[in-house]
Amino acid sequence: MFERCYKMAGVTNLDRVQITPGYGLWTAGIGFQAGAEKLGAMTVPMGPGNTEKQLKMMQDMKTTVLCATSSYALLLAENINGRGLKDKICLKKGIIGSERWGDKMRQRIADELGVELYDIYGLTEVYGPGIGISCSYKNGIHLWDDYLYFEIIDPKTLKPVPDGTVGELVITTLCKEGAPLIRYRTHDLTRIMTGTCPCGSRYPRIDIITGRTDDMVKVKGVNMFPAQFDEVLSAVPDTSSEYQVMIDHLEGKDILTLFFETPAPKERWQDIESQVAEKFREVVGPTINPKAVKVGDLPRSEKKTSRIFDNRY
Ligand SMILES: [Zn+2]
């Protein structure tokens, strides 16, 4: 299945694949590795961290494909641009997985690295990464339904929802012998995309993962998903893809503080903050406390980035 993912992304046995997800007793790094070996591509098996060495290998080995989480891809992209290495790298494609990410972050990574990005999907319990990937049309993730059976359910009622409605992805393995799973709840929120993809692939599609059922937070009686924070920030000019949400309970009231990064000069921060608050009211509802910070002030991560901190309980 992973070999098929590489092929869907147009990776061939002439590519050099640098793998930054972790190698260990789980499926991440080794999944990327096994797929690339099956395809016959050369691999640069790095694992996470040690940015210095990653950049050196990327130049020396003339890496053409980068496999990473979106947080780490962003960190590498910022480093490559900051050090003026863009002309020295040969990257053409990025295979980015295991984390939900917004359009703005995707655009920044694609622009800064000058590569085409593909979303890979998977979970350790079900073979690991590589049970689906986006195609070059970037409209959802094609899933390998000859190996797995996919359903979308309402996480509260546990009933299947109609195609196109957002719910929790549930997976049944059809061929797995060692540890088969029947109707395994992923806690990933997405929807089945209807119609056929212009790429012509017959494999069905789900939308990009919009969050986790356990990432859902209820503030002032309103359910919120991480995707909504992305949506608000992508609608306001001069905000970056990075944000952090702090939720506190003070004097009987929920208070949500949204920290976001902006490249704008300090005298414009107040104006941008009120635009963010206004947009949030429009898209989500409740009044929030927006706080601008400089680009680079919020933490970056070599693994997955936590963005929502609920301090209420
Ligand atoms: Zn397609």
Coordinates of C-alpha atoms and ligand atoms in Angstrom, one line a residue:
M1 CA 0.0 0.0 0.0
F2 CA 2.8 2.4 0.8
E3 CA 4.5 1.7 -2.6
R4 CA 1.2 2.7 -4.2
C5 CA 1.2 6.0 -2.2
Y6 CA 4.6 6.9 -3.6
K7 CA 3.4 6.0 -7.1
M8 CA 0.3 8.2 -6.6
A9 CA 2.6 11.1 -5.7
G10 CA 4.6 10.4 -8.9
V11 CA 7.7 9.2 -7.0
T12 CA 9.8 6.7 -9.0
N13 CA 12.9 4.5 -8.5
L14 CA 15.0 7.4 -9.7
D15 CA 14.1 9.4 -6.6
R16 CA 16.0 9.9 -3.4
V17 CA 13.7 9.8 -0.4
Q18 CA 14.8 11.4 2.9
I19 CA 12.7 9.9 5.8
T20 CA 12.4 12.0 8.9
P21 CA 9.6 10.3 10.8
G22 CA 10.9 8.2 13.7
Y23 CA 12.3 4.7 13.4
G24 CA 11.6 2.6 16.4
L25 CA 9.1 0.1 17.7
W26 CA 6.3 1.7 15.8
T27 CA 5.2 2.0 12.2
A28 CA 6.2 5.6 11.1
G29 CA 9.7 5.6 9.8
I30 CA 9.8 1.9 8.8
G31 CA 6.6 2.3 6.8
F32 CA 8.1 5.1 4.7
Q33 CA 11.2 3.0 4.4
A34 CA 9.6 -0.3 3.4
G35 CA 7.4 1.5 0.7
A36 CA 10.4 3.2 -0.8
E37 CA 12.4 0.0 -0.9
K38 CA 9.6 -1.9 -2.6
L39 CA 9.5 0.9 -5.2
G40 CA 13.2 0.7 -5.6
A41 CA 14.0 4.3 -4.7
M42 CA 17.1 5.2 -2.7
T43 CA 16.3 6.2 0.9
V44 CA 18.1 8.5 3.3
P45 CA 16.9 7.0 6.6
M46 CA 17.3 9.9 9.0
G47 CA 14.5 9.8 11.7
P48 CA 13.5 13.0 13.4
G49 CA 15.6 15.8 14.8
N50 CA 19.2 17.0 14.2
T51 CA 18.2 19.7 11.7
E52 CA 21.8 20.5 10.9
K53 CA 22.5 16.9 9.8
Q54 CA 19.2 16.7 7.9
L55 CA 20.1 19.8 5.8
K56 CA 23.6 18.5 5.2
M57 CA 22.3 15.1 4.0
M58 CA 19.6 16.8 1.9
Q59 CA 22.4 18.7 0.0
D60 CA 25.0 15.9 -0.1
M61 CA 22.6 13.1 -1.1
K62 CA 20.6 15.4 -3.5
T63 CA 17.3 14.4 -1.8
T64 CA 14.3 14.8 -4.1
V65 CA 11.5 13.7 -1.8
L66 CA 11.1 14.7 1.8
C67 CA 8.9 12.6 4.2
A68 CA 8.0 14.5 7.3
T69 CA 5.3 15.7 9.7
S70 CA 3.9 19.1 8.7
S71 CA 5.5 20.7 11.8
Y72 CA 8.9 19.4 11.0
A73 CA 8.5 20.2 7.3
L74 CA 7.8 23.8 8.3
L75 CA 10.8 23.9 10.6
L76 CA 13.1 22.6 7.9
A77 CA 11.6 25.0 5.3
E78 CA 12.2 28.0 7.6
N79 CA 15.8 26.8 8.2
I80 CA 16.5 26.3 4.5
N81 CA 15.2 29.8 3.7
G82 CA 16.8 31.5 6.7
R83 CA 20.2 30.1 5.7
G84 CA 19.8 30.8 2.0
L85 CA 20.1 27.1 1.0
K86 CA 17.2 27.0 -1.4
D87 CA 19.5 26.9 -4.5
K88 CA 21.5 24.1 -3.0
I89 CA 18.6 21.6 -2.4
C90 CA 17.0 19.4 -5.1
L91 CA 13.6 18.7 -3.4
K92 CA 10.7 18.2 -5.8
K93 CA 8.1 16.6 -3.6
G94 CA 7.1 16.5 0.1
I95 CA 5.1 13.6 1.5
I96 CA 3.6 15.0 4.7
G97 CA 1.7 13.1 7.2
S98 CA 0.3 12.3 10.6
E99 CA -1.0 15.6 11.6
R100 CA -3.9 17.9 10.7
W101 CA -2.7 21.0 9.0
G102 CA -4.4 24.1 7.5
D103 CA -4.2 25.5 4.0
K104 CA -2.0 28.4 5.1
M105 CA 0.7 26.1 6.6
R106 CA 0.6 23.9 3.5
Q107 CA 1.0 27.0 1.3
R108 CA 4.0 28.3 3.3
I109 CA 5.8 24.9 3.2
A110 CA 5.1 24.5 -0.5
D111 CA 6.3 28.1 -1.2
E112 CA 9.4 28.1 1.0
L113 CA 10.6 24.7 -0.2
G114 CA 9.3 25.1 -3.8
V115 CA 7.9 21.6 -3.8
E116 CA 4.6 19.8 -4.5
L117 CA 3.0 18.4 -1.3
Y118 CA 1.1 15.2 -0.7
D119 CA -0.9 14.3 2.4
I120 CA -0.4 10.8 3.6
Y121 CA -2.8 9.1 6.0
G122 CA -2.5 6.2 8.3
L123 CA -2.5 5.0 11.9
T124 CA -0.3 2.6 13.8
E125 CA -3.2 0.2 14.6
V126 CA -4.0 -0.2 10.9
Y127 CA -0.7 -0.8 9.1
G128 CA 0.8 2.6 10.0
P129 CA 1.2 5.5 7.5
G130 CA 0.3 4.8 3.8
I131 CA -3.3 3.6 3.8
G132 CA -4.2 6.6 1.7
I133 CA -2.7 9.7 0.0
S134 CA -3.8 12.8 -1.8
C135 CA -3.2 12.9 -5.6
S136 CA -1.9 15.9 -7.6
Y137 CA -5.4 17.4 -7.7
K138 CA -5.2 18.0 -3.9
N139 CA -8.9 17.4 -3.3
G140 CA -9.0 14.9 -0.6
I141 CA -7.1 11.7 0.3
H142 CA -7.6 8.5 -1.9
L143 CA -8.0 5.4 0.4
W144 CA -7.0 1.9 -0.5
D145 CA -10.4 0.3 -0.2
D146 CA -9.3 -3.1 -1.6
Y147 CA -7.4 -3.6 1.8
L148 CA -9.7 -1.7 4.1
Y149 CA -13.4 -0.9 4.6
F150 CA -14.2 2.7 5.6
E151 CA -17.2 4.2 7.2
I152 CA -18.0 7.6 8.7
I153 CA -20.1 7.7 11.8
D154 CA -21.6 10.3 14.2
P155 CA -19.3 10.0 17.2
K156 CA -22.2 10.6 19.6
T157 CA -24.9 8.3 18.2
L158 CA -22.5 5.9 16.5
K159 CA -24.8 5.7 13.5
P160 CA -23.3 6.1 9.9
V161 CA -23.7 9.5 8.4
P162 CA -24.6 10.3 4.8
D163 CA -21.6 10.8 2.3
G164 CA -20.4 14.4 2.5
T165 CA -21.2 14.8 6.2
V166 CA -18.3 15.2 8.7
G167 CA -18.0 12.5 11.3
E168 CA -15.6 10.0 12.8
L169 CA -13.6 7.6 10.4
V170 CA -14.1 3.9 11.3
I171 CA -11.9 1.3 9.6
T172 CA -12.3 -2.5 9.1
T173 CA -9.3 -4.4 7.8
L174 CA -10.1 -6.8 5.0
C175 CA -6.8 -8.6 4.6
K176 CA -4.8 -8.2 7.8
E177 CA -4.1 -11.5 9.4
G178 CA -1.9 -10.8 12.4
A179 CA -4.1 -8.2 14.2
P180 CA -7.3 -7.7 12.2
L181 CA -9.7 -5.0 13.4
I182 CA -13.4 -4.7 12.9
R183 CA -15.0 -1.2 12.9
Y184 CA -12.0 0.4 14.6
R185 CA -12.8 4.0 15.7
T186 CA -9.9 6.3 14.6
H187 CA -11.3 9.4 16.4
D188 CA -10.3 11.3 13.2
L189 CA -12.9 13.7 11.9
T190 CA -13.4 13.8 8.1
R191 CA -16.1 13.2 5.5
I192 CA -16.5 11.0 2.4
M193 CA -16.0 13.1 -0.7
T194 CA -18.6 12.3 -3.4
G195 CA -18.1 12.2 -7.2
T196 CA -15.0 11.0 -9.0
C197 CA -11.6 12.7 -8.8
P198 CA -10.3 14.4 -11.9
C199 CA -7.2 12.2 -11.7
G200 CA -9.3 9.2 -12.7
S201 CA -8.4 7.0 -9.8
R202 CA -11.2 4.7 -8.8
Y203 CA -10.2 4.8 -5.1
P204 CA -12.7 6.6 -2.9
R205 CA -11.7 9.9 -1.2
I206 CA -12.0 11.4 2.3
D207 CA -11.5 15.1 3.0
I208 CA -8.3 16.2 4.7
I209 CA -8.6 15.3 8.5
T210 CA -10.3 18.3 10.2
G211 CA -9.5 17.3 13.7
R212 CA -9.8 14.6 16.4
T213 CA -13.0 13.9 18.2
D214 CA -10.9 14.4 21.4
D215 CA -9.6 17.8 20.1
M216 CA -13.0 19.1 20.1
V217 CA -13.4 21.7 22.9
K218 CA -16.6 23.2 24.3
V219 CA -16.2 26.9 25.2
K220 CA -19.1 29.0 26.3
G221 CA -21.4 26.2 25.2
V222 CA -20.0 26.1 21.6
N223 CA -18.2 23.1 20.1
M224 CA -14.9 24.1 18.4
F225 CA -12.5 22.2 16.2
P226 CA -8.9 23.1 15.4
A227 CA -9.9 23.5 11.7
Q228 CA -12.0 26.5 12.7
F229 CA -9.0 28.4 14.1
D230 CA -7.2 27.7 10.8
E231 CA -10.2 29.0 8.9
V232 CA -10.4 32.2 10.9
L233 CA -6.6 32.9 10.6
S234 CA -6.5 32.1 6.9
A235 CA -9.2 34.7 6.3
V236 CA -7.3 37.5 8.0
P237 CA -4.3 39.0 6.1
D238 CA -0.9 39.3 7.9
T239 CA -1.4 36.2 10.1
S240 CA 0.9 33.1 9.8
S241 CA -0.2 29.5 10.0
E242 CA 0.9 29.2 13.6
Y243 CA -1.3 29.7 16.6
Q244 CA -1.9 28.6 20.2
V245 CA -5.2 28.5 22.1
M246 CA -5.4 28.8 25.9
I247 CA -8.7 28.2 27.6
D248 CA -9.2 29.3 31.2
H249 CA -12.1 29.5 33.6
L250 CA -12.1 32.7 35.6
E251 CA -14.8 34.1 37.8
G252 CA -17.4 31.6 36.5
K253 CA -16.6 32.4 32.8
D254 CA -14.7 30.6 30.1
I255 CA -11.9 32.7 28.6
L256 CA -10.4 31.7 25.3
T257 CA -7.1 33.4 24.3
L258 CA -5.9 32.9 20.7
F259 CA -2.2 33.6 20.2
F260 CA -1.3 34.0 16.6
E261 CA 1.9 35.1 14.7
T262 CA 2.1 38.1 12.5
P263 CA 4.9 39.6 10.3
A264 CA 3.2 43.1 10.6
P265 CA 4.9 45.9 12.6
K266 CA 3.8 46.3 16.2
E267 CA 1.7 49.4 15.6
R268 CA -0.7 47.4 13.4
W269 CA -1.2 44.5 15.9
Q270 CA -4.2 46.0 17.6
D271 CA -5.9 46.4 14.3
I272 CA -5.1 42.8 13.2
E273 CA -6.3 41.5 16.7
S274 CA -9.7 43.1 16.2
Q275 CA -10.0 41.7 12.7
V276 CA -9.3 38.2 14.2
A277 CA -11.8 38.7 16.9
E278 CA -14.4 39.9 14.4
K279 CA -13.8 36.9 12.0
F280 CA -14.0 34.5 14.9
R281 CA -17.4 35.9 15.9
E282 CA -18.5 35.4 12.4
V283 CA -17.2 31.9 11.8
V284 CA -17.5 30.3 15.3
G285 CA -19.6 32.6 17.5
P286 CA -18.1 33.4 20.9
T287 CA -16.1 36.5 21.8
I288 CA -12.4 35.7 22.2
N289 CA -9.2 37.4 23.4
P290 CA -6.8 37.6 20.4
K291 CA -3.1 38.2 21.1
A292 CA -0.6 38.9 18.3
V293 CA 3.0 37.8 18.6
K294 CA 6.1 37.9 16.3
V295 CA 6.6 35.2 13.7
G296 CA 8.8 32.5 15.3
D297 CA 7.6 33.3 18.9
L298 CA 5.3 30.3 19.1
P299 CA 6.9 26.9 19.6
R300 CA 7.8 24.7 16.6
S301 CA 8.0 21.0 17.0
E302 CA 10.0 18.1 15.5
K303 CA 7.1 15.9 16.0
K304 CA 3.5 17.0 16.3
T305 CA 2.5 20.4 17.6
S306 CA 0.0 20.8 20.4
R307 CA -2.0 24.0 19.8
I308 CA -4.9 23.8 22.2
F309 CA -4.4 24.0 26.0
D310 CA -7.4 23.6 28.1
N311 CA -6.6 24.8 31.7
R312 CA -10.1 24.6 33.0
Y313 CA -10.2 21.1 34.6
Ligands
ZN1 ZN -7.3 12.0 -7.4

